[in-house]
Amino acid sequence: MHRLLHAISAPAANVSIQTRTTINGVAAICDPLGGLYLPEGRTLVVSDLHLEKGSAFARRGMMLPPYDTLATLRILEAVVARHSPATVISLGDNFHDRKGSAAMPENFRQMVAAMARGREWIWINGNHDPDGAQGLPGTSMDELRHAGLVFRHEPSTGDGIGEIAGHLHPSATVRRRERSVRRACFATDGRRLVMPAFGVTTGGLDLRHPAMTGLFDRQQLIAHMLGRDRIYSVRFANLLG
Amino acid sequence: MPESGALTLPTPFLRWFSEKGWRPRAHQLELLLRSEAGESTLLIAPTGAGKTLAGFLPSLVDIDRRGIIPAGSPFVGIHTLYISPLKALAVDIERNLMKPVGEMGLPVRIENRTGDTPQGKRQRQKLNPPDILLTTPEQLALLLANGEAERFFKDLRYVVLDELHSLVMSKRGHLLSLGLARLRRLAPALQTIGLSATVADPLDLQRWLVAQTPPQEATPQETPTQQACAGLITVAGGAKPEIAILRTEKHVPWAGHSARYAIADVYVAIKEHRTTLLFVNTRSQAEMLFQELWTINDDNLPIALHHGSLDVAQRRRVEAAMAENRLRAVVATSTLDLGIDWGDVDLVVHVGAPKGASRLAQRIGRANHRMDEPSRAILVPANRFEVMECQAALDANYIGAQDTPPIGKGALDVLAQHILGMACARPFDALELYDEVTSAAPYAHLSWETFERAVDLVATGGYALRTYERYARIRRTKDGLWRVSNPTVAQQYRLNVGTIVESPMLNIRMVKRNQRGSLGRGGMSLGKVEEYFLEMLSPGDTFLFSGKVLRFEGIRDNECLVSQAFSFDPKVPSYAGGKFPLSTYLAAQVREMLADPDRRDRLPDQVRDWLALQGDVSMLPRADELLIETFPRGSRHYMIAYAFEGRLAHQTLGMLLTRRLDRAGLKPLGFVATDYSLAVWALDDMGAAFQAGRPSLGQLFEEDMLGDDLEAWLNESFLLKRTFRNCAVIAGLIEQRHPGREKTARQITVSADLIYDVLRAHEPDHILLEATRNDAATGLLDIDRLGSMLKRIKGHITHRGLDRISPLAVPVMLEIGRESVHGEAQDFLLTEAADDLINEAMGGKGTDY
């Protein structure tokens, strides 16, 4: 079942958010709703919200359901409520296209404003929305460095030490008993972490896809896959190609 | 009007018949007479009865009478439209029709128009239309969505619909019925001629051929038979076919579908005949049979393979070789079912049970295209239940019983596509279009309210949240007419027309490894395979395709790379398509056979003995009785229900029963369904529970399972996603193709699944979800059939508590482990995979790969 339905149906108490990892020595918790929480700086990271994707398509003649923004924001509310962070970092592709943030309906803007109240909110710019978020609380920037970590949208080509990025929408597949299961995942080798896409109408790219080549030390790479109410951690070697 | 049939034929026709030494057949003249009297007609005739000529005779006579249109005359549109389900058939008919037309020297221009017709020719056809245009349902939709449609079709006299029985069964048929309704508006005098193989209910087709009166206007005393319908001409079958069930000394297996045991006997039969057509039900069976035949083909007989996912060029080569009688045998799936002329086939072998009596009759009809010679056919059952099924099909064929399914209601996604097409043709008035649409038989019962929702779906997606008004694809302007918002909309429509949604398929390309072990490029393309099958493979796995054992190397640039494998034990492609469920008629026959000692006695010894043993150990149920057996085995308890309602209905039953057993605390673990029975296994003793009435079998099989339980299950299952995807593509919510870029099937799947989730969570009553549920209920879930079974067995359930497995239970028990069980086991599998990490951390190496 999609995590969208869990966010609406499953009470937060049943959820196990104990899956811990470290990026360049900084402790982090992978939340099955798709957010990464850094307890030290009380920071919540999400990536690739792709808000207003439905309306972006409708503008071009494909009438996708207009509910994606609301659904994504509800999950965001749930994960923000769970961790009550001091800072929220949204790692880019926050909106599906340049027009998205200005065109977002008023009621959704208010939801974002309510979530941002009393917190620092940082919009990292992505390739879909390079011009920043218009008329919303928070600060837009291309990149943020803080306490041994660097937050950016696209993973760099360098060694990536301490990098937390999005853009790639990583997913992983496991096979058991002749059946395969594919899920979005946090991908990390301990040096760098690539976030799963948070938006409800975003697809995934398999960790074995050529676009992922060279990003990770595959010996150390673990896929923390998003399950119904917990994270499933699987080594790269045990994933299906 | 002349009295005698022969007199109605103009001279060139009479001369041609007598030069050939032939006489026009009675049904050909009858059809001509009725057509000239202004009647639309359905002609039901077996293969080889001269159906094609009969269908075109009224047109040819009429055009001959009219004569050549002098140059400089005002524009004249096409006279006759011929629609066939297959592109290849349209091309084939052109060849077959040109011959007599040329020999008679008739002034008739005949052309075809398919997806392959070059742009120049299409343009010329519009400016200077032929007399007879041969085309497909998709091409007709495109022609009708054009601004020039009115001019092009204004003079249309006849629409000839070939293989109508096959056309009407699908969404293509729905689209075609709507196209026909529009044609009637453009050319009110047009008449239809339907050509069909024998069907169970001709009246369905007769109604389909003419305009229907909406129910609110029909007078109450009007019975269905008095509703508008075309006339009917039935040609009795020629010589009775000679059908036999393969008799063998070999052991007939208990389960499985390969029929490996019979390969040697089949090979002997091929050797004894000129040309043999071997039919199977699935592509994987075709692959396997082909492979097995070549293993023992010591005489090097030319035996070929033909199925839908092979490369087109390869299929055409096989078809050409077949037409020239260069082959001794072809292994084929339903791609060869329809009426293309296949040369001199003198034997049809059906491997596996035919699943339906009508399907068998149509396939046997492929042998001996001459009506007066009997067709020869051999049925090869793959397992013991299939022996009974084959016997039932053979009996049915002997008495001429038919079991084609009834025509379903028109699909809403198809309606949406048609509405957009009509807006592309010219601005429409909603009420007028509603009247037109409901004159098509499949849509005769469509309510105005649903029609409005479909228009809304086309315009803005049909959402309760009306946020897309400013992006609407069609809008209502001040004059009250709906029109397309901009030219791109029409362009998008043209790119996405049609109702055949391709399941994600990847091209298979043969590559070689070089010395360094890396993969080379650019080998031969072998055809296409479903993506989900490849997702199950790991590099190094082997599978059968195109008659070869291939090694899966990986996926690159949306192609599946393979190399030659040297393994003899391939993993066979398991295609989802092509598994027809057992027809209701044959199922009833098998039940009666089980209950009737005389009919059992006529079965082969092996099968008879097996059933006798079942009678001793447990029992043989009466025809109206549902036998339930329970027994322990290993650490589990099993329940077998012998429902005989086909695999799809059994699967749905299995889903619903396991939910109920779970609620009753009996800890069900899984189930497996075959065409004949259903096995459920659980940790607790179900037999004891039934005896104690917790629950009773009556409660367990209560009809109300089709209410809340079904609803609850559908809301959780993944089953509807694929169905939704097809509906969304057909309705134009998701595009298969967009101007300027081709969307890959993979991309469509991803977004459709996500859209389905979002829509279900926020607007469960959306019209496309309704369309999805309707589709699944008639297709995937077979709800109607399950419903009528639950009704039938009420009060007739017999329980046998056994201490071990019964003979009748063996086939379904052998299927366990062969098939994956549906269900919500995904997270369970993830847990197992995640445990690897723990295992590794604890130093264990106990993973299974």
Tab-separated table of N, CA and C in Angstrom, chain B residues 254-257 281-282 285 350 352-356 359 382-390 578-588 590-591 594 626 640-651 653 672-679 780 782 785 789 792 808 811-813 815 819:
chain	number	residue	atom	x	y	z
B	254	TRP	N	-1.111	-35.878	-13.977
B	254	TRP	CA	-2.162	-35.416	-13.068
B	254	TRP	C	-2.386	-33.909	-13.221
B	255	ALA	N	-1.304	-33.179	-13.483
B	255	ALA	CA	-1.403	-31.719	-13.500
B	255	ALA	C	-0.451	-31.168	-14.550
B	256	GLY	N	-0.415	-29.845	-14.682
B	256	GLY	CA	0.512	-29.200	-15.608
B	256	GLY	C	-0.150	-28.936	-16.942
B	257	HIS	N	0.573	-28.203	-17.807
B	257	HIS	CA	-0.021	-27.779	-19.076
B	257	HIS	C	0.879	-28.085	-20.271
B	281	ASN	N	-2.805	-22.606	-25.926
B	281	ASN	CA	-3.523	-21.483	-25.312
B	281	ASN	C	-2.631	-20.320	-24.918
B	282	THR	N	-1.357	-20.577	-24.622
B	282	THR	CA	-0.492	-19.475	-24.201
B	282	THR	C	0.800	-19.484	-25.008
B	285	GLN	N	3.308	-22.010	-23.726
B	285	GLN	CA	3.072	-23.367	-24.211
B	285	GLN	C	3.572	-23.514	-25.641
B	350	HIS	N	-4.966	-29.621	-31.308
B	350	HIS	CA	-5.145	-28.677	-30.213
B	350	HIS	C	-4.479	-29.236	-28.971
B	352	GLY	N	-3.544	-29.065	-25.175
B	352	GLY	CA	-4.189	-28.441	-24.021
B	352	GLY	C	-5.673	-28.377	-24.333
B	353	ALA	N	-6.493	-28.222	-23.292
B	353	ALA	CA	-7.933	-28.197	-23.523
B	353	ALA	C	-8.305	-26.867	-24.174
B	354	PRO	N	-9.347	-26.870	-25.018
B	354	PRO	CA	-9.690	-25.650	-25.752
B	354	PRO	C	-10.391	-24.600	-24.903
B	355	LYS	N	-10.859	-24.951	-23.709
B	355	LYS	CA	-11.479	-24.005	-22.757
B	355	LYS	C	-12.855	-23.516	-23.166
B	356	GLY	N	-13.213	-23.663	-24.438
B	356	GLY	CA	-14.551	-23.250	-24.858
B	356	GLY	C	-14.942	-24.029	-26.104
B	359	ARG	N	-14.653	-21.779	-29.266
B	359	ARG	CA	-13.265	-21.553	-29.649
B	359	ARG	C	-12.726	-22.762	-30.401
B	382	ALA	N	-3.658	-31.996	-21.660
B	382	ALA	CA	-2.366	-31.942	-20.993
B	382	ALA	C	-2.417	-32.618	-19.625
B	383	ASN	N	-3.591	-32.821	-19.082
B	383	ASN	CA	-3.701	-33.509	-17.794
B	383	ASN	C	-5.071	-34.184	-17.707
B	384	ARG	N	-5.340	-34.829	-16.585
B	384	ARG	CA	-6.519	-35.688	-16.515
B	384	ARG	C	-7.837	-34.935	-16.518
B	385	PHE	N	-7.872	-33.788	-15.847
B	385	PHE	CA	-9.098	-33.004	-15.905
B	385	PHE	C	-9.338	-32.561	-17.340
B	386	GLU	N	-8.248	-32.255	-18.043
B	386	GLU	CA	-8.401	-31.805	-19.431
B	386	GLU	C	-8.922	-32.922	-20.334
B	387	VAL	N	-8.696	-34.177	-19.946
B	387	VAL	CA	-9.270	-35.269	-20.728
B	387	VAL	C	-10.789	-35.144	-20.708
B	388	MET	N	-11.339	-34.874	-19.511
B	388	MET	CA	-12.789	-34.711	-19.390
B	388	MET	C	-13.253	-33.477	-20.154
B	389	GLU	N	-12.459	-32.401	-20.028
B	389	GLU	CA	-12.830	-31.162	-20.700
B	389	GLU	C	-12.820	-31.340	-22.217
B	390	CYS	N	-11.800	-32.044	-22.722
B	390	CYS	CA	-11.725	-32.289	-24.167
B	390	CYS	C	-12.919	-33.127	-24.616
B	578	GLY	N	-3.576	-14.656	-22.273
B	578	GLY	CA	-3.818	-15.906	-22.971
B	578	GLY	C	-4.310	-17.058	-22.135
B	579	LYS	N	-4.473	-16.856	-20.841
B	579	LYS	CA	-5.031	-17.957	-20.067
B	579	LYS	C	-6.538	-17.792	-19.979
B	580	PHE	N	-7.253	-18.309	-20.962
B	580	PHE	CA	-8.709	-18.210	-20.945
B	580	PHE	C	-9.249	-19.074	-19.830
B	581	PRO	N	-10.261	-18.581	-19.104
B	581	PRO	CA	-10.885	-19.488	-18.149
B	581	PRO	C	-11.808	-20.458	-18.870
B	582	LEU	N	-12.039	-21.579	-18.250
B	582	LEU	CA	-12.948	-22.600	-18.754
B	582	LEU	C	-14.341	-21.990	-18.937
B	583	SER	N	-14.968	-22.260	-20.089
B	583	SER	CA	-16.285	-21.648	-20.320
B	583	SER	C	-17.332	-22.274	-19.400
B	584	THR	N	-18.365	-21.495	-19.095
B	584	THR	CA	-19.432	-21.952	-18.199
B	584	THR	C	-20.061	-23.241	-18.737
B	585	TYR	N	-20.243	-23.275	-20.044
B	585	TYR	CA	-20.880	-24.437	-20.658
B	585	TYR	C	-20.037	-25.702	-20.448
B	586	LEU	N	-18.729	-25.613	-20.775
B	586	LEU	CA	-17.886	-26.796	-20.633
B	586	LEU	C	-17.772	-27.214	-19.172
B	587	ALA	N	-17.732	-26.216	-18.260
B	587	ALA	CA	-17.645	-26.520	-16.839
B	587	ALA	C	-18.854	-27.350	-16.413
B	588	ALA	N	-20.043	-26.931	-16.865
B	588	ALA	CA	-21.253	-27.669	-16.519
B	588	ALA	C	-21.191	-29.083	-17.085
B	590	VAL	N	-18.475	-30.862	-17.656
B	590	VAL	CA	-17.527	-31.669	-16.886
B	590	VAL	C	-18.185	-32.121	-15.572
B	591	ARG	N	-18.933	-31.231	-14.945
B	591	ARG	CA	-19.629	-31.606	-13.699
B	591	ARG	C	-20.597	-32.752	-13.948
B	594	LEU	N	-18.766	-36.037	-14.426
B	594	LEU	CA	-18.315	-36.589	-13.151
B	594	LEU	C	-19.440	-37.354	-12.463
B	626	LEU	N	-21.698	-28.925	-4.518
B	626	LEU	CA	-20.310	-28.505	-4.333
B	626	LEU	C	-19.655	-29.429	-3.315
B	640	ILE	N	-10.230	-28.380	-0.124
B	640	ILE	CA	-10.360	-28.316	-1.578
B	640	ILE	C	-11.837	-28.117	-1.916
B	641	ALA	N	-12.118	-27.097	-2.743
B	641	ALA	CA	-13.486	-26.868	-3.215
B	641	ALA	C	-13.529	-27.166	-4.711
B	642	TYR	N	-14.367	-28.149	-5.095
B	642	TYR	CA	-14.457	-28.506	-6.511
B	642	TYR	C	-15.598	-27.722	-7.143
B	643	ALA	N	-15.300	-26.479	-7.518
B	643	ALA	CA	-16.364	-25.575	-7.952
B	643	ALA	C	-16.537	-25.560	-9.476
B	644	PHE	N	-15.530	-25.925	-10.209
B	644	PHE	CA	-15.586	-25.956	-11.689
B	644	PHE	C	-16.113	-24.665	-12.283
B	645	GLU	N	-15.557	-23.542	-11.917
B	645	GLU	CA	-16.041	-22.273	-12.484
B	645	GLU	C	-14.942	-21.481	-13.170
B	646	GLY	N	-13.815	-22.105	-13.437
B	646	GLY	CA	-12.753	-21.389	-14.143
B	646	GLY	C	-11.820	-20.688	-13.173
B	647	ARG	N	-10.601	-20.501	-13.634
B	647	ARG	CA	-9.519	-20.035	-12.795
B	647	ARG	C	-9.779	-18.647	-12.188
B	648	LEU	N	-10.331	-17.722	-12.993
B	648	LEU	CA	-10.497	-16.356	-12.501
B	648	LEU	C	-11.499	-16.299	-11.353
B	649	ALA	N	-12.648	-16.954	-11.541
B	649	ALA	CA	-13.663	-16.956	-10.481
B	649	ALA	C	-13.107	-17.658	-9.244
B	650	HIS	N	-12.337	-18.714	-9.440
B	650	HIS	CA	-11.751	-19.430	-8.303
B	650	HIS	C	-10.758	-18.560	-7.541
B	651	GLN	N	-9.999	-17.771	-8.299
B	651	GLN	CA	-9.029	-16.894	-7.650
B	651	GLN	C	-9.745	-15.868	-6.758
B	653	LEU	N	-12.717	-16.230	-5.501
B	653	LEU	CA	-13.270	-16.996	-4.391
B	653	LEU	C	-12.193	-17.251	-3.332
B	672	VAL	N	-4.456	-21.774	-3.936
B	672	VAL	CA	-4.111	-21.834	-5.351
B	672	VAL	C	-5.351	-22.266	-6.118
B	673	ALA	N	-5.541	-21.682	-7.297
B	673	ALA	CA	-6.751	-21.945	-8.071
B	673	ALA	C	-6.400	-22.567	-9.414
B	674	THR	N	-7.177	-23.543	-9.846
B	674	THR	CA	-7.099	-24.045	-11.217
B	674	THR	C	-8.473	-23.815	-11.843
B	675	ASP	N	-8.638	-24.270	-13.092
B	675	ASP	CA	-9.931	-24.134	-13.742
B	675	ASP	C	-11.013	-24.957	-13.055
B	676	TYR	N	-10.587	-25.997	-12.324
B	676	TYR	CA	-11.558	-26.972	-11.816
B	676	TYR	C	-11.790	-26.856	-10.321
B	677	SER	N	-10.750	-26.505	-9.585
B	677	SER	CA	-10.922	-26.492	-8.136
B	677	SER	C	-10.034	-25.440	-7.489
B	678	LEU	N	-10.240	-25.318	-6.181
B	678	LEU	CA	-9.525	-24.319	-5.399
B	678	LEU	C	-8.997	-25.008	-4.144
B	679	ALA	N	-7.725	-24.808	-3.819
B	679	ALA	CA	-7.155	-25.367	-2.593
B	679	ALA	C	-6.774	-24.221	-1.665
B	780	LEU	N	-10.973	-9.802	-14.988
B	780	LEU	CA	-10.065	-10.341	-13.984
B	780	LEU	C	-10.727	-11.100	-12.832
B	782	ASP	N	-14.196	-12.027	-12.640
B	782	ASP	CA	-15.288	-12.930	-13.014
B	782	ASP	C	-16.375	-12.985	-11.946
B	785	ARG	N	-19.844	-14.744	-12.582
B	785	ARG	CA	-19.809	-16.187	-12.583
B	785	ARG	C	-19.736	-16.731	-11.161
B	789	MET	N	-22.513	-19.051	-9.214
B	789	MET	CA	-22.133	-20.301	-8.577
B	789	MET	C	-22.588	-20.342	-7.121
B	792	ARG	N	-26.084	-21.160	-7.028
B	792	ARG	CA	-26.355	-22.540	-7.446
B	792	ARG	C	-26.092	-23.543	-6.325
B	808	LEU	N	-8.823	-36.895	-6.494
B	808	LEU	CA	-9.282	-35.718	-7.239
B	808	LEU	C	-8.535	-34.446	-6.814
B	811	PRO	N	-4.356	-33.005	-8.599
B	811	PRO	CA	-3.965	-31.971	-9.578
B	811	PRO	C	-3.773	-30.587	-8.968
B	812	VAL	N	-4.710	-30.142	-8.150
B	812	VAL	CA	-4.568	-28.782	-7.606
B	812	VAL	C	-3.438	-28.731	-6.571
B	813	MET	N	-3.229	-29.840	-5.850
B	813	MET	CA	-2.143	-29.856	-4.867
B	813	MET	C	-0.788	-29.750	-5.562
B	815	GLU	N	-0.221	-28.018	-8.130
B	815	GLU	CA	-0.040	-26.629	-8.573
B	815	GLU	C	0.563	-25.758	-7.482
B	819	GLU	N	2.725	-21.847	-8.592
B	819	GLU	CA	2.208	-20.510	-8.814
B	819	GLU	C	2.406	-19.657	-7.583
